[in-house]
Amino acid sequence: MTDTSKGKSPKEIFKHLRDIGCCKLCCLRYLGERSQYAYQNPDEALQMKSLVDEVEDTENPTKLKKDNVCTACLGLLQENFRETFIEKIITDVNTADYDCREFSCALSMPVSFCLRTHSFNLHIDEVFPSETDEPAEAKFMSVKEVWKWIASPLIAKGISKSFNPNKDCDFSITISIGYEDDEKECNCLMDMHKEIYEMRKKQKRKFKDCVLSRKSVESLLLSTDPSHFKKFYPSPPNIPNTSFTCSAVAPLHNSLFIAGRYNKYSRTLSQTPWIIDGKRLMETSVQELLCNPIIEISKADDLRFASSGREDVDVRMLGKGRPFFCELINPHRVHLQPSQFRNIEKAIASTTKDVAARHLQIVSKDQVSQIKAGEEEKVKLYSAYCIVSGDKACVDWGKLESLPPKCPIVLQQKTPIRVLHRRSLATRERTIFRLEVCKTETEESKAFILKMATQAGTYIKEFVHGDFGRTTPSLRDLLGTDVDILALDVLDIELDWPPEVNYDEESESVT
Amino acid sequence: MKASIVDPIGLDVPIQKVYPSFTERYFQQKYSIDVDGKTSEDHCVLVHSNRICIVTLAPTHPVIASRKTISKVNFQVADKTNRLQNTVQGKRKHGAQTLNPMSILCMLECEDGTTYTVRSCVFGKLIEINENLVENPQLLFDKPDSDGYIAIVLPNLSTNEKFKTNLLLKEDYLKEVEKRTTVNEIKP
C-alpha cells in the first residue's frame, strides 16, 4: 500500500479516524486499502500495518470497548450490526424461494448517507491533503463496495447461489437501508440550498414524490462550495445515535419468456379477459386458460400475454395454432424442463376442451422480438361459412368458381365499424392471395365455404359482407348478391415461431 | 399428443328460413320521428354494440316512403361547414366535427323539387360521412339500412345514456307510425 497522504503517517491517520468515530473497516478504507482479503480479516490487516498494537497502547482502552456506531458507514461494516443484517437477507431470500443459480445485490442508501459521505470526504481532504488531485470518492473504496466484499460470500453460502458481480446477472437482491435520523439530517439541505428548494416546491407536479432525490442531492453536493457546505453540516459528521436499519429486502428475477402456439375450439371464448365497467362478460379467456398453469409452475408475480394477432370471440383457431408468448414478471422458478412444459400442455387439455397449447418452451428476449417482426409478412389461412341472403337467393356456384383465378385480389379496407371505437380511421390495402370454394357439410342450400389465404391484418368478415360498402371489393361486390358470414375459422398462421418441439424425440429421451 | 376432433365449420349454425341481415345482427335500430317538427321526416339511428351510431333515413321518411328520386346530396351545410371536409385522427378521433342532435348532416335535393334536411339525432363526433352518396345519391333510397347510410357518429360517452332514451325503440316507432296513419285516415 502506498501512502497517499502528505506528511502524516498511517499511524496518525488511523488514530485520527478512530478519534472521530470510524470503525476498523472504515479506517482501512480511508487508509486506501484495496484488497478484499484485508477487509475480510481486518485485525490481521491492521496488525500487518503495525497499527493495532500501537493504537491499543496509546488509546484509552475504555474508549475502544464502547464501540460507537461508525461515523462513516452507520454500522454497515461493523461486525456486531452486520451479522444480524446479513442473516435477515438470507432468511428473506430463502423464504422467497428462487431456483436461479446466481445472484447480484445492490444497496440502496438513505439520502442522508450522501451528506455523511460527502462531509467525511471533505474532512479527509482537509486533514490529510492529497498529493494528487484525485477526489476522495475515487481514491477510497466506498462503503457499498466493501460491504459487498464482506457480505457476498456469506449471502452466497446462506442462499446456496453463486455471486455474480456483473451487470448480466438475471437475479438481483435490492436491499434498502433505512436510518432513523435520515430526515432530521437532511433538513439542513433546505437552508443550504434555499433557492432550489423554493423552486422545486413550486413545481409540485414534477417533484411531487420527493423534493430531492438521492441523485439530485449527489449532483447538488458536488457543485456546493465546501465552506458553504460546512456552514450547515458538520465535518467530520456527528457520531450517529442509532445504526442503520434494514427497511426492505427485495429479490427480483428478470422476466422469463415462454412461447408456444395455441388452438381455440370455442366460439364463445375471448382471447383476453373481457371486462367492461369492471364487469366480466365471460367466465374465462384464452389468456387465462393458457397462463394460469404457467404462472403456477413459474411462481411468477405477474404475467403479460402477447400473441401474433388475435381472433374474435366467435372465431376458432385451428391447425398448428397461433404463436404467442407470455412474459413472466419476477419468476421464482426459471429452470423449467421440457417435461414440465409437456405436463402444462396436458394439464390445459384436461381442464378445458376449448383451448390447447403446444410447443411450449422458454425463448430469449431476442426471439420475442421476432414475433413482432413477422407480424406484417405472415399469411393467414381462413375458412368462412357464408350464406347468400334473401329468401329466394341461391348459391351461384358458377360465379363462385370464377373467383379463385382472379387472385390475388387487392382490397381497400376502411377500419371496420366494429373496431372503429378503438382503432383510428384509415383505409388499408390488403391482399387475398388465394381463394377456394367448397361445399358445406350442413343441410343449408344457401351456404358455401370459402377458404382463403390472406395478408396479415385483413378483416375477413368485412371482406365477405362489405361493411356497408366500406371494404371494396367485397365478396358481395364480386358475386353481385348479398352475402353474410355466419362462422369463421382460422386454419393456419404461416409463421414459424417459436421453433417446433419435436414431440417424438422428446418422449424417446424420456423413456 | 391427441389430435383434436374439430367439428366441420357451420354445423353449429342453426338453419333458418330467413337469416337476419348483417345490420340486424350487429345493430340496434332506434328512431327519431318528425325530426325538427316536420311530420314524417323520420330518421333511423343504428347503434352498434360498441356504441358507434350510423345515422340514416327511416323507411317512413318521405324520400323512401314516396319513392322519390334524389338528384343531389348536399354536404355544404353552412357557409363554412362542409361535411365532406371532416377529418379524424388517431384512436380518439381528434379533429372531428362535433355534432348535436339538431346538427345538419346534409340536404337532400329531389327531382320533384323538394328538399329535405338530414340531422344528426345524436351528440357526438362525426367520424365518417358516406362519400359514395355524392356519386350515387340513389344508394340512400336503395339501401337506407346499409350502404346508403349517411354518417358514422361516435357518441359522447357522457351523453350516451341520455340520447338513448330520447330515441325510440323499434316497437315504439312502429306504434307512433301506426297512430299517424290512423290520424291521417280520420282527417279526410
PDB file of C-alpha atoms in Angstrom, chain A residues 40-310:
ATOM      1  CA  GLN A  40     -12.364  -9.891   5.489  1.00  0.00           C
ATOM      2  CA  ASN A  41      -9.551 -10.053   8.058  1.00  0.00           C
ATOM      3  CA  PRO A  42      -9.313  -6.510   9.368  1.00  0.00           C
ATOM      4  CA  ASP A  43      -7.372  -7.270  12.566  1.00  0.00           C
ATOM      5  CA  GLU A  44      -4.703  -9.098  10.648  1.00  0.00           C
ATOM      6  CA  ALA A  45      -4.507  -6.272   8.136  1.00  0.00           C
ATOM      7  CA  LEU A  46      -4.176  -3.668  10.843  1.00  0.00           C
ATOM      8  CA  GLN A  47      -1.504  -5.703  12.613  1.00  0.00           C
ATOM      9  CA  MET A  48       0.395  -6.061   9.364  1.00  0.00           C
ATOM     10  CA  LYS A  49       0.474  -2.310   9.144  1.00  0.00           C
ATOM     11  CA  SER A  50       1.589  -2.395  12.784  1.00  0.00           C
ATOM     12  CA  LEU A  51      -1.307  -0.141  13.731  1.00  0.00           C
ATOM     13  CA  VAL A  52      -3.369  -2.122  16.183  1.00  0.00           C
ATOM     14  CA  ASP A  53      -0.833  -2.772  18.924  1.00  0.00           C
ATOM     15  CA  GLU A  54       0.433   0.743  18.933  1.00  0.00           C
ATOM     16  CA  VAL A  55      -3.038   2.147  18.977  1.00  0.00           C
ATOM     17  CA  GLU A  56      -4.038  -0.051  21.831  1.00  0.00           C
ATOM     18  CA  ASP A  57      -1.058   1.310  23.728  1.00  0.00           C
ATOM     19  CA  THR A  58      -1.798   4.923  23.180  1.00  0.00           C
ATOM     20  CA  GLU A  59      -5.571   4.932  23.241  1.00  0.00           C
ATOM     21  CA  ASN A  60      -7.712   4.804  26.274  1.00  0.00           C
ATOM     22  CA  PRO A  61      -8.850   1.142  26.405  1.00  0.00           C
ATOM     23  CA  THR A  62     -12.307   2.048  27.770  1.00  0.00           C
ATOM     24  CA  LYS A  63     -12.979   4.172  24.696  1.00  0.00           C
ATOM     25  CA  LEU A  64     -12.343   1.214  22.420  1.00  0.00           C
ATOM     26  CA  LYS A  65     -14.749  -1.038  24.247  1.00  0.00           C
ATOM     27  CA  LYS A  66     -17.525   1.453  23.911  1.00  0.00           C
ATOM     28  CA  ASP A  67     -17.917   0.741  20.217  1.00  0.00           C
ATOM     29  CA  ASN A  68     -19.974   3.578  18.827  1.00  0.00           C
ATOM     30  CA  VAL A  69     -21.950   3.409  15.582  1.00  0.00           C
ATOM     31  CA  CYS A  70     -19.397   4.227  12.912  1.00  0.00           C
ATOM     32  CA  THR A  71     -19.492   7.813  11.678  1.00  0.00           C
ATOM     33  CA  ALA A  72     -18.710   6.799   8.129  1.00  0.00           C
ATOM     34  CA  CYS A  73     -20.748   3.671   7.500  1.00  0.00           C
ATOM     35  CA  LEU A  74     -23.646   3.876  10.028  1.00  0.00           C
ATOM     36  CA  GLY A  75     -22.607   0.413  11.202  1.00  0.00           C
ATOM     37  CA  LEU A  76     -22.934  -1.371   7.888  1.00  0.00           C
ATOM     38  CA  LEU A  77     -19.350  -2.563   8.083  1.00  0.00           C
ATOM     39  CA  GLN A  78     -19.315  -3.179  11.833  1.00  0.00           C
ATOM     40  CA  GLU A  79     -19.359  -6.819  12.763  1.00  0.00           C
ATOM     41  CA  ASN A  80     -21.910  -6.587  15.568  1.00  0.00           C
ATOM     42  CA  PHE A  81     -24.503  -4.823  13.356  1.00  0.00           C
ATOM     43  CA  ARG A  82     -23.887  -6.508  10.061  1.00  0.00           C
ATOM     44  CA  GLU A  83     -24.286 -10.122  11.199  1.00  0.00           C
ATOM     45  CA  THR A  84     -27.996  -9.965  12.001  1.00  0.00           C
ATOM     46  CA  PHE A  85     -28.485  -7.872   8.888  1.00  0.00           C
ATOM     47  CA  ILE A  86     -26.965 -10.491   6.616  1.00  0.00           C
ATOM     48  CA  GLU A  87     -28.967 -13.150   8.465  1.00  0.00           C
ATOM     49  CA  LYS A  88     -32.138 -11.273   7.628  1.00  0.00           C
ATOM     50  CA  ILE A  89     -31.209 -11.002   3.955  1.00  0.00           C
ATOM     51  CA  ILE A  90     -30.520 -14.733   3.801  1.00  0.00           C
ATOM     52  CA  THR A  91     -33.801 -15.604   5.535  1.00  0.00           C
ATOM     53  CA  ASP A  92     -35.834 -13.289   3.319  1.00  0.00           C
ATOM     54  CA  VAL A  93     -34.322 -14.565   0.088  1.00  0.00           C
ATOM     55  CA  ASN A  94     -34.678 -18.175   1.170  1.00  0.00           C
ATOM     56  CA  THR A  95     -38.313 -17.589   2.090  1.00  0.00           C
ATOM     57  CA  ALA A  96     -38.953 -16.166  -1.392  1.00  0.00           C
ATOM     58  CA  ASP A  97     -37.571 -19.445  -2.720  1.00  0.00           C
ATOM     59  CA  TYR A  98     -35.903 -18.838  -6.092  1.00  0.00           C
ATOM     60  CA  ASP A  99     -34.306 -21.628  -8.101  1.00  0.00           C
ATOM     61  CA  CYS A 100     -31.813 -19.497 -10.029  1.00  0.00           C
ATOM     62  CA  ARG A 101     -28.138 -20.221  -9.536  1.00  0.00           C
ATOM     63  CA  GLU A 102     -26.591 -16.777  -9.447  1.00  0.00           C
ATOM     64  CA  PHE A 103     -27.320 -13.546  -7.682  1.00  0.00           C
ATOM     65  CA  SER A 104     -26.182  -9.969  -7.592  1.00  0.00           C
ATOM     66  CA  CYS A 105     -27.017  -7.464  -4.922  1.00  0.00           C
ATOM     67  CA  ALA A 106     -27.475  -3.751  -4.633  1.00  0.00           C
ATOM     68  CA  LEU A 107     -27.673  -1.494  -1.619  1.00  0.00           C
ATOM     69  CA  SER A 108     -29.962   1.479  -1.650  1.00  0.00           C
ATOM     70  CA  MET A 109     -28.754   4.012   0.884  1.00  0.00           C
ATOM     71  CA  PRO A 110     -30.760   6.729   2.633  1.00  0.00           C
ATOM     72  CA  VAL A 111     -30.339  10.277   1.296  1.00  0.00           C
ATOM     73  CA  SER A 112     -28.648  11.483   4.479  1.00  0.00           C
ATOM     74  CA  PHE A 113     -25.905   8.981   3.791  1.00  0.00           C
ATOM     75  CA  CYS A 114     -24.847  11.068   0.774  1.00  0.00           C
ATOM     76  CA  LEU A 115     -24.434  14.045   3.090  1.00  0.00           C
ATOM     77  CA  ARG A 116     -22.498  12.000   5.583  1.00  0.00           C
ATOM     78  CA  THR A 117     -20.115  10.579   2.992  1.00  0.00           C
ATOM     79  CA  HIS A 118     -19.621  13.976   1.401  1.00  0.00           C
ATOM     80  CA  SER A 119     -18.856  15.565   4.741  1.00  0.00           C
ATOM     81  CA  PHE A 120     -16.449  12.774   5.573  1.00  0.00           C
ATOM     82  CA  ASN A 121     -14.610  13.081   2.290  1.00  0.00           C
ATOM     83  CA  LEU A 122     -14.287  16.841   2.708  1.00  0.00           C
ATOM     84  CA  HIS A 123     -12.834  16.299   6.131  1.00  0.00           C
ATOM     85  CA  ILE A 124     -10.283  13.753   4.903  1.00  0.00           C
ATOM     86  CA  ASP A 125      -9.221  16.010   2.048  1.00  0.00           C
ATOM     87  CA  GLU A 126      -8.724  18.800   4.512  1.00  0.00           C
ATOM     88  CA  VAL A 127      -6.898  16.941   7.284  1.00  0.00           C
ATOM     89  CA  PHE A 128      -4.838  14.722   5.028  1.00  0.00           C
ATOM     90  CA  PRO A 129      -4.461  16.671   1.801  1.00  0.00           C
ATOM     91  CA  SER A 130      -3.733  14.504  -1.161  1.00  0.00           C
ATOM     92  CA  GLU A 131      -0.690  14.861  -3.395  1.00  0.00           C
ATOM     93  CA  THR A 132      -2.835  14.155  -6.364  1.00  0.00           C
ATOM     94  CA  ASP A 133      -5.985  15.974  -7.437  1.00  0.00           C
ATOM     95  CA  GLU A 134      -7.941  12.779  -7.225  1.00  0.00           C
ATOM     96  CA  PRO A 135     -11.111  13.384  -5.182  1.00  0.00           C
ATOM     97  CA  ALA A 136     -11.748  11.269  -2.127  1.00  0.00           C
ATOM     98  CA  GLU A 137     -14.681   9.458  -3.808  1.00  0.00           C
ATOM     99  CA  ALA A 138     -12.328   7.954  -6.393  1.00  0.00           C
ATOM    100  CA  LYS A 139      -9.384   7.347  -4.073  1.00  0.00           C
ATOM    101  CA  PHE A 140     -11.088   5.259  -1.431  1.00  0.00           C
ATOM    102  CA  MET A 141     -13.304   2.205  -1.563  1.00  0.00           C
ATOM    103  CA  SER A 142     -16.958   3.026  -0.958  1.00  0.00           C
ATOM    104  CA  VAL A 143     -18.973   1.546   1.901  1.00  0.00           C
ATOM    105  CA  LYS A 144     -21.087  -0.322  -0.638  1.00  0.00           C
ATOM    106  CA  GLU A 145     -18.118  -1.921  -2.354  1.00  0.00           C
ATOM    107  CA  VAL A 146     -16.585  -3.081   0.888  1.00  0.00           C
ATOM    108  CA  TRP A 147     -19.918  -4.303   2.207  1.00  0.00           C
ATOM    109  CA  LYS A 148     -20.373  -6.440  -0.911  1.00  0.00           C
ATOM    110  CA  TRP A 149     -16.895  -7.901  -0.458  1.00  0.00           C
ATOM    111  CA  ILE A 150     -17.731  -8.976   3.034  1.00  0.00           C
ATOM    112  CA  ALA A 151     -21.380  -9.871   2.636  1.00  0.00           C
ATOM    113  CA  SER A 152     -21.493 -11.572  -0.756  1.00  0.00           C
ATOM    114  CA  PRO A 153     -19.584 -14.735   0.251  1.00  0.00           C
ATOM    115  CA  LEU A 154     -21.772 -15.049   3.342  1.00  0.00           C
ATOM    116  CA  ILE A 155     -25.007 -14.481   1.439  1.00  0.00           C
ATOM    117  CA  ALA A 156     -23.854 -16.853  -1.322  1.00  0.00           C
ATOM    118  CA  LYS A 157     -23.322 -19.581   1.259  1.00  0.00           C
ATOM    119  CA  GLY A 158     -26.594 -18.818   3.028  1.00  0.00           C
ATOM    120  CA  ILE A 159     -28.762 -18.889  -0.085  1.00  0.00           C
ATOM    121  CA  SER A 160     -26.731 -21.514  -1.985  1.00  0.00           C
ATOM    122  CA  LYS A 161     -26.215 -19.375  -5.070  1.00  0.00           C
ATOM    123  CA  SER A 162     -23.029 -18.011  -6.528  1.00  0.00           C
ATOM    124  CA  PHE A 163     -22.357 -14.304  -6.506  1.00  0.00           C
ATOM    125  CA  ASN A 164     -22.187 -12.638  -9.900  1.00  0.00           C
ATOM    126  CA  PRO A 165     -20.969  -9.065  -9.602  1.00  0.00           C
ATOM    127  CA  ASN A 166     -21.557  -8.375 -13.312  1.00  0.00           C
ATOM    128  CA  LYS A 167     -24.489  -6.497 -14.776  1.00  0.00           C
ATOM    129  CA  ASP A 168     -25.679  -9.515 -16.771  1.00  0.00           C
ATOM    130  CA  CYS A 169     -26.986 -11.343 -13.734  1.00  0.00           C
ATOM    131  CA  ASP A 170     -30.726 -12.024 -14.054  1.00  0.00           C
ATOM    132  CA  PHE A 171     -31.386 -12.193 -10.341  1.00  0.00           C
ATOM    133  CA  SER A 172     -30.756  -9.240  -8.088  1.00  0.00           C
ATOM    134  CA  ILE A 173     -31.383  -8.596  -4.431  1.00  0.00           C
ATOM    135  CA  THR A 174     -32.038  -4.961  -3.707  1.00  0.00           C
ATOM    136  CA  ILE A 175     -31.589  -4.053  -0.081  1.00  0.00           C
ATOM    137  CA  SER A 176     -32.970  -0.755   1.114  1.00  0.00           C
ATOM    138  CA  ILE A 177     -31.150   0.771   4.039  1.00  0.00           C
ATOM    139  CA  GLY A 178     -33.077   2.959   6.430  1.00  0.00           C
ATOM    140  CA  TYR A 179     -31.849   5.377   9.046  1.00  0.00           C
ATOM    141  CA  GLU A 180     -33.886   6.810  11.861  1.00  0.00           C
ATOM    142  CA  ASP A 181     -32.435  10.315  11.722  1.00  0.00           C
ATOM    143  CA  ASP A 182     -32.459  10.462   7.944  1.00  0.00           C
ATOM    144  CA  GLU A 183     -34.999  13.259   7.675  1.00  0.00           C
ATOM    145  CA  LYS A 184     -33.502  15.233  10.517  1.00  0.00           C
ATOM    146  CA  GLU A 185     -30.055  15.144   8.976  1.00  0.00           C
ATOM    147  CA  CYS A 186     -31.387  16.059   5.562  1.00  0.00           C
ATOM    148  CA  ASN A 187     -33.216  19.137   6.787  1.00  0.00           C
ATOM    149  CA  CYS A 188     -30.025  21.167   6.548  1.00  0.00           C
ATOM    150  CA  LEU A 189     -30.305  20.928   2.789  1.00  0.00           C
ATOM    151  CA  MET A 190     -33.290  23.231   2.923  1.00  0.00           C
ATOM    152  CA  ASP A 191     -31.116  26.021   4.272  1.00  0.00           C
ATOM    153  CA  MET A 192     -28.049  25.074   2.289  1.00  0.00           C
ATOM    154  CA  HIS A 193     -29.944  25.357  -0.998  1.00  0.00           C
ATOM    155  CA  LYS A 194     -32.875  27.561  -0.191  1.00  0.00           C
ATOM    156  CA  GLU A 195     -33.459  28.769  -3.773  1.00  0.00           C
ATOM    157  CA  ILE A 196     -33.565  25.272  -5.203  1.00  0.00           C
ATOM    158  CA  TYR A 197     -35.987  24.177  -2.515  1.00  0.00           C
ATOM    159  CA  GLU A 198     -38.300  27.098  -3.128  1.00  0.00           C
ATOM    160  CA  MET A 199     -38.211  26.490  -6.850  1.00  0.00           C
ATOM    161  CA  ARG A 200     -38.895  22.788  -6.573  1.00  0.00           C
ATOM    162  CA  LYS A 201     -41.713  23.270  -4.131  1.00  0.00           C
ATOM    163  CA  LYS A 202     -43.489  25.367  -6.732  1.00  0.00           C
ATOM    164  CA  GLN A 203     -43.077  22.721  -9.417  1.00  0.00           C
ATOM    165  CA  LYS A 204     -45.302  20.437  -7.440  1.00  0.00           C
ATOM    166  CA  ARG A 205     -46.175  18.054 -10.220  1.00  0.00           C
ATOM    167  CA  LYS A 206     -42.581  17.397 -11.238  1.00  0.00           C
ATOM    168  CA  PHE A 207     -41.301  16.849  -7.738  1.00  0.00           C
ATOM    169  CA  LYS A 208     -44.400  15.590  -6.006  1.00  0.00           C
ATOM    170  CA  ASP A 209     -42.815  12.378  -4.739  1.00  0.00           C
ATOM    171  CA  CYS A 210     -39.819  13.947  -3.097  1.00  0.00           C
ATOM    172  CA  VAL A 211     -38.317  17.361  -3.369  1.00  0.00           C
ATOM    173  CA  LEU A 212     -34.807  15.977  -3.519  1.00  0.00           C
ATOM    174  CA  SER A 213     -33.894  12.523  -4.771  1.00  0.00           C
ATOM    175  CA  ARG A 214     -30.665  10.799  -3.929  1.00  0.00           C
ATOM    176  CA  LYS A 215     -29.331  11.500  -7.381  1.00  0.00           C
ATOM    177  CA  SER A 216     -30.123  15.185  -7.302  1.00  0.00           C
ATOM    178  CA  VAL A 217     -28.572  15.504  -3.833  1.00  0.00           C
ATOM    179  CA  GLU A 218     -25.385  13.847  -5.064  1.00  0.00           C
ATOM    180  CA  SER A 219     -25.006  16.207  -8.007  1.00  0.00           C
ATOM    181  CA  LEU A 220     -26.009  19.156  -5.867  1.00  0.00           C
ATOM    182  CA  LEU A 221     -23.305  18.388  -3.290  1.00  0.00           C
ATOM    183  CA  LEU A 222     -20.590  18.149  -5.946  1.00  0.00           C
ATOM    184  CA  SER A 223     -21.361  21.674  -7.036  1.00  0.00           C
ATOM    185  CA  THR A 224     -21.617  23.039  -3.494  1.00  0.00           C
ATOM    186  CA  ASP A 225     -18.700  25.072  -2.205  1.00  0.00           C
ATOM    187  CA  PRO A 226     -17.090  23.140   0.719  1.00  0.00           C
ATOM    188  CA  SER A 227     -17.084  26.165   3.010  1.00  0.00           C
ATOM    189  CA  HIS A 228     -20.757  26.769   2.282  1.00  0.00           C
ATOM    190  CA  PHE A 229     -21.499  23.110   2.966  1.00  0.00           C
ATOM    191  CA  LYS A 230     -19.711  23.211   6.306  1.00  0.00           C
ATOM    192  CA  LYS A 231     -21.868  26.087   7.474  1.00  0.00           C
ATOM    193  CA  PHE A 232     -24.842  23.776   7.502  1.00  0.00           C
ATOM    194  CA  TYR A 233     -23.432  20.310   8.067  1.00  0.00           C
ATOM    195  CA  PRO A 234     -20.623  19.349  10.499  1.00  0.00           C
ATOM    196  CA  SER A 235     -17.424  17.986   9.008  1.00  0.00           C
ATOM    197  CA  PRO A 236     -16.487  15.405  10.134  1.00  0.00           C
ATOM    198  CA  PRO A 237     -20.077  14.268  10.658  1.00  0.00           C
ATOM    199  CA  ASN A 238     -21.528  13.658  14.089  1.00  0.00           C
ATOM    200  CA  ILE A 239     -21.406  10.207  15.586  1.00  0.00           C
ATOM    201  CA  PRO A 240     -24.817   8.649  14.800  1.00  0.00           C
ATOM    202  CA  ASN A 241     -27.202   7.910  17.666  1.00  0.00           C
ATOM    203  CA  THR A 242     -28.521   4.803  16.032  1.00  0.00           C
ATOM    204  CA  SER A 243     -27.223   2.340  13.497  1.00  0.00           C
ATOM    205  CA  PHE A 244     -28.735   1.765  10.075  1.00  0.00           C
ATOM    206  CA  THR A 245     -31.880  -0.339   9.716  1.00  0.00           C
ATOM    207  CA  CYS A 246     -32.860  -2.770   7.036  1.00  0.00           C
ATOM    208  CA  SER A 247     -36.057  -1.370   5.574  1.00  0.00           C
ATOM    209  CA  ALA A 248     -36.566  -3.850   2.734  1.00  0.00           C
ATOM    210  CA  VAL A 249     -35.045  -6.851   1.044  1.00  0.00           C
ATOM    211  CA  ALA A 250     -36.393  -7.078  -2.477  1.00  0.00           C
ATOM    212  CA  PRO A 251     -35.311 -10.029  -4.572  1.00  0.00           C
ATOM    213  CA  LEU A 252     -36.184  -9.689  -8.263  1.00  0.00           C
ATOM    214  CA  HIS A 253     -35.624 -12.022 -11.184  1.00  0.00           C
ATOM    215  CA  ASN A 254     -35.625 -10.635 -14.718  1.00  0.00           C
ATOM    216  CA  SER A 255     -38.545 -11.589 -16.921  1.00  0.00           C
ATOM    217  CA  LEU A 256     -38.685 -15.049 -18.375  1.00  0.00           C
ATOM    218  CA  PHE A 257     -40.364 -15.504 -21.747  1.00  0.00           C
ATOM    219  CA  ILE A 258     -42.364 -18.605 -22.509  1.00  0.00           C
ATOM    220  CA  ALA A 259     -43.666 -19.137 -26.017  1.00  0.00           C
ATOM    221  CA  GLY A 260     -45.869 -21.643 -27.765  1.00  0.00           C
ATOM    222  CA  ARG A 261     -48.822 -21.983 -30.096  1.00  0.00           C
ATOM    223  CA  TYR A 262     -52.420 -22.244 -29.046  1.00  0.00           C
ATOM    224  CA  ASN A 263     -55.636 -23.545 -30.524  1.00  0.00           C
ATOM    225  CA  LYS A 264     -59.087 -22.308 -29.658  1.00  0.00           C
ATOM    226  CA  TYR A 265     -62.058 -24.564 -30.316  1.00  0.00           C
ATOM    227  CA  SER A 266     -64.819 -22.456 -28.799  1.00  0.00           C
ATOM    228  CA  ARG A 267     -66.919 -19.721 -30.356  1.00  0.00           C
ATOM    229  CA  THR A 268     -67.748 -18.195 -27.012  1.00  0.00           C
ATOM    230  CA  LEU A 269     -64.271 -17.565 -25.637  1.00  0.00           C
ATOM    231  CA  SER A 270     -62.395 -14.303 -25.891  1.00  0.00           C
ATOM    232  CA  GLN A 271     -58.648 -14.106 -26.213  1.00  0.00           C
ATOM    233  CA  THR A 272     -58.097 -11.802 -23.255  1.00  0.00           C
ATOM    234  CA  PRO A 273     -60.302 -11.212 -20.194  1.00  0.00           C
ATOM    235  CA  TRP A 274     -63.294  -9.222 -21.405  1.00  0.00           C
ATOM    236  CA  ILE A 275     -64.162  -6.677 -18.762  1.00  0.00           C
ATOM    237  CA  ILE A 276     -66.457  -3.700 -19.314  1.00  0.00           C
ATOM    238  CA  ASP A 277     -67.101  -1.249 -16.473  1.00  0.00           C
ATOM    239  CA  GLY A 278     -65.499  -3.710 -14.069  1.00  0.00           C
ATOM    240  CA  LYS A 279     -67.935  -6.464 -15.035  1.00  0.00           C
ATOM    241  CA  ARG A 280     -66.693  -9.697 -16.505  1.00  0.00           C
ATOM    242  CA  LEU A 281     -68.544 -10.599 -19.671  1.00  0.00           C
ATOM    243  CA  MET A 282     -67.066 -14.052 -19.964  1.00  0.00           C
ATOM    244  CA  GLU A 283     -66.118 -16.567 -17.350  1.00  0.00           C
ATOM    245  CA  THR A 284     -62.631 -17.085 -18.646  1.00  0.00           C
ATOM    246  CA  SER A 285     -60.391 -16.376 -21.629  1.00  0.00           C
ATOM    247  CA  VAL A 286     -57.724 -17.994 -23.770  1.00  0.00           C
ATOM    248  CA  GLN A 287     -55.122 -15.991 -21.906  1.00  0.00           C
ATOM    249  CA  GLU A 288     -56.223 -17.211 -18.512  1.00  0.00           C
ATOM    250  CA  LEU A 289     -56.612 -20.833 -19.555  1.00  0.00           C
ATOM    251  CA  LEU A 290     -53.110 -20.817 -21.022  1.00  0.00           C
ATOM    252  CA  CYS A 291     -51.335 -18.698 -18.496  1.00  0.00           C
ATOM    253  CA  ASN A 292     -52.664 -19.788 -15.141  1.00  0.00           C
ATOM    254  CA  PRO A 293     -50.745 -23.092 -15.222  1.00  0.00           C
ATOM    255  CA  ILE A 294     -47.650 -21.254 -16.449  1.00  0.00           C
ATOM    256  CA  ILE A 295     -47.864 -18.764 -13.582  1.00  0.00           C
ATOM    257  CA  GLU A 296     -48.347 -21.620 -11.200  1.00  0.00           C
ATOM    258  CA  ILE A 297     -45.279 -23.543 -12.285  1.00  0.00           C
ATOM    259  CA  SER A 298     -43.002 -20.494 -12.601  1.00  0.00           C
ATOM    260  CA  LYS A 299     -44.309 -18.882  -9.410  1.00  0.00           C
ATOM    261  CA  ALA A 300     -44.162 -15.524 -11.145  1.00  0.00           C
ATOM    262  CA  ASP A 301     -45.638 -12.358  -9.628  1.00  0.00           C
ATOM    263  CA  ASP A 302     -47.423 -11.337 -12.782  1.00  0.00           C
ATOM    264  CA  LEU A 303     -47.661 -12.065 -16.461  1.00  0.00           C
ATOM    265  CA  ARG A 304     -48.027 -10.215 -19.737  1.00  0.00           C
ATOM    266  CA  PHE A 305     -49.646 -12.055 -22.609  1.00  0.00           C
ATOM    267  CA  ALA A 306     -48.982 -11.290 -26.253  1.00  0.00           C
ATOM    268  CA  SER A 307     -49.762 -13.111 -29.451  1.00  0.00           C
ATOM    269  CA  SER A 308     -49.252 -12.821 -33.146  1.00  0.00           C
ATOM    270  CA  GLY A 309     -52.583 -11.153 -33.888  1.00  0.00           C
ATOM    271  CA  ARG A 310     -55.867 -12.123 -32.311  1.00  0.00           C
TER     272      ARG A 310
END
